[in-house]
């Protein structure tokens, strides 16, 4: 999606100074009934219906590499090759219907209840997709590989690990340490779920944030998480079903693996931190954060009105 013009009205913004959002003096386990209560309070007014997978659209490609490893470029490439729809992590929060609660439910089911996820579990959220990349595929890689045994698997990586780690900090950690995003998550339903699914569940679980500090976990653990993740994929997938692919490889190995002709266009580079990611931050500001700011003003007016009414009619 292209750049969205910033709202002319004042707003919270993901570009506010990066300071870790305040944390409670104790850790509340994500399995706690308190979170279930909060999830019910922030329940979507129109929950989306479960999706189903048509027999004519089996899952064909799983791109299980970690975030910032060419995931959106791969999505655009696969769409160009005819894999419509290719599901990306952005779909979790920017889908025409908000399926973030469903991914939270799957994360809790897998990581907190110890249950194995099935094709039916995944199809309820991405049954319209024939390929998947980014968050859903990397966080749930082992379950998806088992759930879709006929799908080809792409382990997308970046050869420059230093650049990959810097990119994680500029994007995932950058969002995690945004006061504007954190405050907005308590003032807007969809923003609550966007923060909840990524900043409390998917990225902390992927990067082993045992203390709940996702940003700290990325800085501490990214390199060894990547090594273990790649080793797991190689151990789960037979060589004939697996392609190890770097963003610099472009069309050639990808098309050979998928038995597709090489397109006569440059390989897409979709999500550079300074361009594609910035556009998504602006989309976040426009879609949720600005609305949260409006909600805050309405709450303040309501509180002032309540105080004035109490002074007039009670005192």
Short mmCIF file of C-alpha atoms in Angstrom, two decimals:
data_model
loop_
_atom_site.label_atom_id
_atom_site.label_comp_id
_atom_site.label_asym_id
_atom_site.label_seq_id
_atom_site.Cartn_x
_atom_site.Cartn_y
_atom_site.Cartn_z
CA UNK A 1 0.00 0.00 0.00
CA UNK A 2 1.34 3.46 -0.83
CA UNK A 3 2.07 6.24 1.57
CA UNK A 4 -0.93 7.77 3.29
CA UNK A 5 -0.89 11.49 3.93
CA UNK A 6 -0.54 12.26 7.63
CA UNK A 7 -3.68 13.53 9.27
CA UNK A 8 -3.66 17.33 9.62
CA UNK A 9 -5.12 17.03 13.10
CA UNK A 10 -2.90 16.46 16.16
CA UNK A 11 -2.43 12.80 16.94
CA UNK A 12 -0.43 10.20 18.76
CA UNK A 13 2.22 8.82 16.47
CA UNK A 14 4.52 5.88 16.22
CA UNK A 15 7.28 8.43 15.65
CA UNK A 16 7.11 9.76 19.21
CA UNK A 17 10.33 9.35 21.24
CA UNK A 18 11.05 5.70 21.95
CA UNK A 19 10.67 4.95 25.63
CA UNK A 20 9.56 1.56 26.84
CA UNK A 21 5.83 1.73 27.66
CA UNK A 22 5.28 1.55 31.40
CA UNK A 23 5.01 -1.97 32.76
CA UNK A 24 3.19 -3.21 35.80
CA UNK A 25 5.33 -3.92 38.89
CA UNK A 26 4.44 -7.60 38.47
CA UNK A 27 3.98 -9.84 35.45
CA UNK A 28 0.47 -10.93 34.59
CA UNK A 29 0.63 -14.31 32.79
CA UNK A 30 -1.12 -14.20 29.44
CA UNK A 31 -3.08 -17.27 30.56
CA UNK A 32 -4.54 -15.21 33.43
CA UNK A 33 -8.34 -14.69 33.53
CA UNK A 34 -7.59 -10.95 33.68
CA UNK A 35 -6.59 -11.00 30.01
CA UNK A 36 -9.72 -12.97 29.16
CA UNK A 37 -11.73 -10.24 30.85
CA UNK A 38 -9.90 -7.49 28.95
CA UNK A 39 -10.37 -9.36 25.68
CA UNK A 40 -14.09 -9.51 26.33
CA UNK A 41 -14.18 -5.78 27.13
CA UNK A 42 -12.38 -5.01 23.86
CA UNK A 43 -14.32 -7.58 21.85
CA UNK A 44 -14.94 -6.47 18.27
CA UNK A 45 -18.42 -5.20 17.57
CA UNK A 46 -18.61 -7.34 14.43
CA UNK A 47 -16.41 -10.43 14.81
CA UNK A 48 -15.49 -11.95 11.43
CA UNK A 49 -16.90 -15.28 10.35
CA UNK A 50 -14.68 -18.36 10.23
CA UNK A 51 -13.21 -18.91 6.81
CA UNK A 52 -13.27 -22.25 5.00
CA UNK A 53 -10.86 -23.60 2.42
CA UNK A 54 -12.39 -24.56 -0.95
CA UNK A 55 -11.12 -27.94 -2.25
CA UNK A 56 -9.94 -26.10 -5.37
CA UNK A 57 -7.54 -23.88 -3.35
CA UNK A 58 -5.17 -26.09 -1.32
CA UNK A 59 -2.31 -24.49 0.61
CA UNK A 60 0.65 -24.56 -1.78
CA UNK A 61 3.54 -22.52 -0.34
CA UNK A 62 4.71 -21.84 3.23
CA UNK A 63 7.38 -19.14 3.59
CA UNK A 64 8.56 -19.78 7.13
CA UNK A 65 11.50 -17.36 7.46
CA UNK A 66 11.64 -14.89 10.33
CA UNK A 67 10.38 -11.28 10.01
CA UNK A 68 12.52 -8.78 8.09
CA UNK A 69 13.73 -11.55 5.78
CA UNK A 70 12.07 -10.40 2.58
CA UNK A 71 8.63 -11.51 3.69
CA UNK A 72 6.58 -8.79 1.95
CA UNK A 73 8.77 -8.93 -1.15
CA UNK A 74 8.06 -12.67 -1.25
CA UNK A 75 4.36 -12.01 -0.87
CA UNK A 76 4.36 -9.66 -3.87
CA UNK A 77 6.46 -12.10 -5.89
CA UNK A 78 4.12 -15.00 -5.15
CA UNK A 79 1.08 -12.90 -6.00
CA UNK A 80 2.71 -12.06 -9.33
CA UNK A 81 3.33 -15.77 -9.93
CA UNK A 82 -0.39 -16.46 -9.45
CA UNK A 83 -0.57 -17.51 -5.79
CA UNK A 84 -3.65 -15.51 -4.97
CA UNK A 85 -4.06 -14.94 -2.11
CA UNK A 86 -0.65 -14.96 -0.38
CA UNK A 87 -1.22 -14.19 3.30
CA UNK A 88 1.26 -11.86 5.04
CA UNK A 89 1.65 -10.72 8.63
CA UNK A 90 0.13 -7.37 7.67
CA UNK A 91 -3.09 -9.26 6.91
CA UNK A 92 -3.38 -10.17 10.57
CA UNK A 93 -4.05 -6.52 11.43
CA UNK A 94 -4.94 -4.88 8.09
CA UNK A 95 -7.27 -7.51 6.63
CA UNK A 96 -10.65 -6.19 5.50
CA UNK A 97 -11.93 -8.13 8.52
CA UNK A 98 -10.02 -8.05 11.80
CA UNK A 99 -8.81 -11.60 12.51
CA UNK A 100 -6.31 -10.61 15.22
CA UNK A 101 -8.43 -12.23 17.98
CA UNK A 102 -8.29 -15.52 16.10
CA UNK A 103 -4.49 -15.47 15.97
CA UNK A 104 -4.36 -14.66 19.68
CA UNK A 105 -6.57 -17.67 20.28
CA UNK A 106 -4.26 -19.93 18.24
CA UNK A 107 -1.17 -18.61 20.04
CA UNK A 108 -2.76 -19.29 23.42
CA UNK A 109 -3.89 -22.74 22.28
CA UNK A 110 -0.40 -23.70 21.09
CA UNK A 111 1.93 -22.02 23.57
CA UNK A 112 -0.17 -21.96 26.75
CA UNK A 113 -2.40 -25.01 26.37
CA UNK A 114 0.09 -27.25 24.59
CA UNK A 115 -2.30 -28.26 21.80
CA UNK A 116 -1.26 -29.11 18.25
CA UNK A 117 -2.82 -26.83 15.67
CA UNK A 118 -4.48 -28.35 12.62
CA UNK A 119 -5.33 -27.30 9.09
CA UNK A 120 -8.86 -26.57 10.28
CA UNK A 121 -7.49 -24.15 12.89
CA UNK A 122 -5.47 -22.26 10.29
CA UNK A 123 -8.09 -22.40 7.55
CA UNK A 124 -10.54 -20.58 9.81
CA UNK A 125 -8.25 -17.54 9.42
CA UNK A 126 -6.54 -18.01 6.05
CA UNK A 127 -8.72 -20.46 4.18
CA UNK A 128 -8.78 -18.01 1.26
CA UNK A 129 -4.98 -18.13 0.91
CA UNK A 130 -2.85 -20.59 -1.08
CA UNK A 131 0.46 -19.26 0.28
CA UNK A 132 1.55 -17.66 3.54
CA UNK A 133 4.56 -15.69 4.67
CA UNK A 134 5.82 -13.60 7.62
CA UNK A 135 4.30 -13.76 11.12
CA UNK A 136 1.77 -16.54 10.81
CA UNK A 137 4.18 -18.85 8.98
CA UNK A 138 7.25 -18.21 11.15
CA UNK A 139 5.55 -18.27 14.55
CA UNK A 140 3.51 -21.39 13.73
CA UNK A 141 6.02 -22.96 11.34
CA UNK A 142 6.12 -26.49 12.75
CA UNK A 143 2.32 -26.76 13.00
CA UNK A 144 1.77 -25.38 9.50
CA UNK A 145 4.34 -27.73 8.00
CA UNK A 146 2.50 -30.67 9.59
CA UNK A 147 -0.95 -29.29 8.78
CA UNK A 148 -0.20 -28.81 5.07
CA UNK A 149 2.04 -31.77 4.13
CA UNK A 150 1.69 -31.14 0.38
CA UNK A 151 2.78 -27.49 0.53
CA UNK A 152 6.27 -26.50 -0.55
CA UNK A 153 8.35 -24.76 2.11
CA UNK A 154 10.59 -21.73 1.61
CA UNK A 155 13.07 -20.82 4.34
CA UNK A 156 13.67 -17.18 3.50
CA UNK A 157 16.72 -15.62 5.14
CA UNK A 158 19.07 -12.65 4.93
CA UNK A 159 22.73 -13.48 4.53
CA UNK A 160 23.78 -10.27 6.29
CA UNK A 161 22.77 -11.11 9.84
CA UNK A 162 23.95 -7.74 11.17
CA UNK A 163 21.70 -5.89 8.73
CA UNK A 164 18.81 -8.23 9.60
CA UNK A 165 19.23 -7.56 13.31
CA UNK A 166 19.38 -3.78 12.75
CA UNK A 167 16.22 -4.01 10.68
CA UNK A 168 14.42 -5.83 13.50
CA UNK A 169 15.33 -3.04 15.91
CA UNK A 170 14.28 -0.28 13.48
CA UNK A 171 10.88 -1.84 12.89
CA UNK A 172 9.57 -4.42 15.38
CA UNK A 173 11.34 -2.96 18.40
CA UNK A 174 10.64 0.58 17.19
CA UNK A 175 6.89 -0.15 17.25
CA UNK A 176 7.11 -2.00 20.57
CA UNK A 177 8.69 1.03 22.26
CA UNK A 178 6.13 3.52 20.96
CA UNK A 179 4.20 5.36 23.65
CA UNK A 180 1.66 6.51 21.05
CA UNK A 181 0.89 2.99 19.90
CA UNK A 182 0.73 1.65 23.47
CA UNK A 183 -1.62 4.41 24.67
CA UNK A 184 -3.78 4.07 21.56
CA UNK A 185 -4.09 0.33 22.22
CA UNK A 186 -6.20 1.14 25.31
CA UNK A 187 -8.41 3.64 23.49
CA UNK A 188 -9.40 1.83 20.29
CA UNK A 189 -10.65 -1.76 19.89
CA UNK A 190 -8.77 -2.69 16.73
CA UNK A 191 -5.61 -1.04 18.01
CA UNK A 192 -5.92 -3.05 21.22
CA UNK A 193 -5.94 -6.25 19.18
CA UNK A 194 -3.07 -5.10 16.94
CA UNK A 195 -0.91 -4.50 20.02
CA UNK A 196 -2.22 -7.60 21.79
CA UNK A 197 -1.56 -10.03 18.96
CA UNK A 198 1.92 -8.80 18.10
CA UNK A 199 3.40 -7.14 21.19
CA UNK A 200 2.06 -9.62 23.79
CA UNK A 201 1.83 -12.84 21.80
CA UNK A 202 3.44 -13.41 18.40
CA UNK A 203 6.74 -11.51 18.57
CA UNK A 204 7.42 -12.15 22.30
CA UNK A 205 6.77 -15.87 21.81
CA UNK A 206 8.91 -16.04 18.66
CA UNK A 207 11.86 -14.23 20.27
CA UNK A 208 11.55 -15.98 23.65
CA UNK A 209 10.59 -12.96 25.76
CA UNK A 210 10.10 -14.87 29.01
CA UNK A 211 9.87 -11.60 30.96
CA UNK A 212 7.42 -10.01 28.51
CA UNK A 213 10.02 -7.50 27.28
CA UNK A 214 9.78 -8.07 23.55
CA UNK A 215 12.25 -5.34 22.60
CA UNK A 216 14.85 -6.64 25.01
CA UNK A 217 14.30 -10.19 23.79
CA UNK A 218 14.91 -9.21 20.17
CA UNK A 219 18.15 -7.48 21.11
CA UNK A 220 19.31 -10.44 23.24
CA UNK A 221 18.03 -13.43 21.34
CA UNK A 222 17.52 -12.67 17.64
CA UNK A 223 20.68 -14.39 16.40
CA UNK A 224 20.31 -17.67 18.26
CA UNK A 225 16.55 -17.74 17.63
CA UNK A 226 17.31 -17.50 13.92
CA UNK A 227 19.86 -20.32 14.11
CA UNK A 228 17.48 -22.61 16.02
CA UNK A 229 14.56 -21.73 13.77
CA UNK A 230 16.52 -22.59 10.62
CA UNK A 231 17.77 -25.83 12.18
CA UNK A 232 14.19 -26.79 13.11
CA UNK A 233 12.92 -26.19 9.57
CA UNK A 234 15.75 -28.23 8.04
CA UNK A 235 14.96 -31.05 10.45
CA UNK A 236 11.23 -31.03 9.68
CA UNK A 237 11.18 -30.66 5.91
CA UNK A 238 12.70 -33.14 3.43
CA UNK A 239 15.17 -31.51 1.01
CA UNK A 240 12.97 -31.99 -2.06
CA UNK A 241 10.19 -29.99 -0.39
CA UNK A 242 12.45 -27.18 0.93
CA UNK A 243 14.06 -24.12 -0.66
CA UNK A 244 16.55 -22.05 1.34
CA UNK A 245 16.29 -18.62 -0.23
CA UNK A 246 17.95 -15.24 0.31
CA UNK A 247 16.34 -11.98 -0.83
CA UNK A 248 19.38 -11.44 -3.06
CA UNK A 249 18.61 -14.68 -4.93
CA UNK A 250 15.68 -13.07 -6.72
CA UNK A 251 13.48 -14.90 -9.21
CA UNK A 252 15.75 -17.71 -10.40
CA UNK A 253 15.81 -20.24 -7.52
CA UNK A 254 12.27 -19.32 -6.48
CA UNK A 255 10.76 -19.95 -9.91
CA UNK A 256 12.78 -23.14 -10.41
CA UNK A 257 11.52 -24.48 -7.07
CA UNK A 258 7.91 -23.61 -7.87
CA UNK A 259 8.09 -24.70 -11.53
CA UNK A 260 7.16 -21.23 -12.74
CA UNK A 261 8.61 -19.22 -15.64
CA UNK A 262 10.81 -16.29 -14.59
CA UNK A 263 8.86 -13.02 -15.00
CA UNK A 264 10.30 -10.30 -17.16
CA UNK A 265 10.22 -7.75 -14.33
CA UNK A 266 12.63 -6.90 -11.51
CA UNK A 267 12.12 -8.83 -8.30
CA UNK A 268 9.97 -6.72 -5.92
CA UNK A 269 11.61 -5.10 -2.90
CA UNK A 270 8.56 -4.09 -0.93
CA UNK A 271 9.25 -3.40 2.70
CA UNK A 272 12.43 -1.43 3.34
CA UNK A 273 12.42 0.04 6.84
CA UNK A 274 12.68 3.59 5.47
CA UNK A 275 9.87 3.23 2.92
CA UNK A 276 7.45 0.29 3.10
CA UNK A 277 7.51 0.02 6.88
CA UNK A 278 7.11 3.80 7.24
CA UNK A 279 4.02 3.67 5.06
CA UNK A 280 2.54 1.03 7.38
CA UNK A 281 3.25 3.21 10.42
CA UNK A 282 1.38 6.04 8.74
CA UNK A 283 -1.46 3.64 7.98
CA UNK A 284 -1.51 2.69 11.66
CA UNK A 285 -1.64 6.35 12.66
CA UNK A 286 -4.49 6.99 10.26
CA UNK A 287 -6.51 3.87 11.02
CA UNK A 288 -6.17 3.54 14.79
CA UNK A 289 -4.03 6.13 16.53
CA UNK A 290 -5.89 9.18 15.25
CA UNK A 291 -9.19 7.56 16.22
CA UNK A 292 -7.79 6.76 19.65
CA UNK A 293 -6.89 10.44 20.05
CA UNK A 294 -10.48 11.38 19.19
CA UNK A 295 -11.72 8.81 21.73
CA UNK A 296 -9.43 10.33 24.36
CA UNK A 297 -10.87 13.80 23.74
CA UNK A 298 -14.41 12.41 24.03
CA UNK A 299 -13.50 10.67 27.31
CA UNK A 300 -12.04 13.91 28.68
CA UNK A 301 -15.17 15.86 27.71
CA UNK A 302 -17.33 13.18 29.33
CA UNK A 303 -15.30 13.35 32.55
CA UNK A 304 -15.47 17.14 32.62
CA UNK A 305 -19.20 17.00 31.95
CA UNK A 306 -19.66 14.49 34.77
CA UNK A 307 -17.74 16.68 37.22
CA UNK A 308 -19.69 19.79 36.22
CA UNK A 309 -23.01 17.96 36.50
CA UNK A 310 -22.05 16.59 39.92
CA UNK A 311 -21.17 20.07 41.20
CA UNK A 312 -24.43 21.53 39.88
CA UNK A 313 -26.87 18.82 40.90
CA UNK A 314 -25.20 17.19 43.89
CA UNK A 315 -23.21 19.90 45.65
#
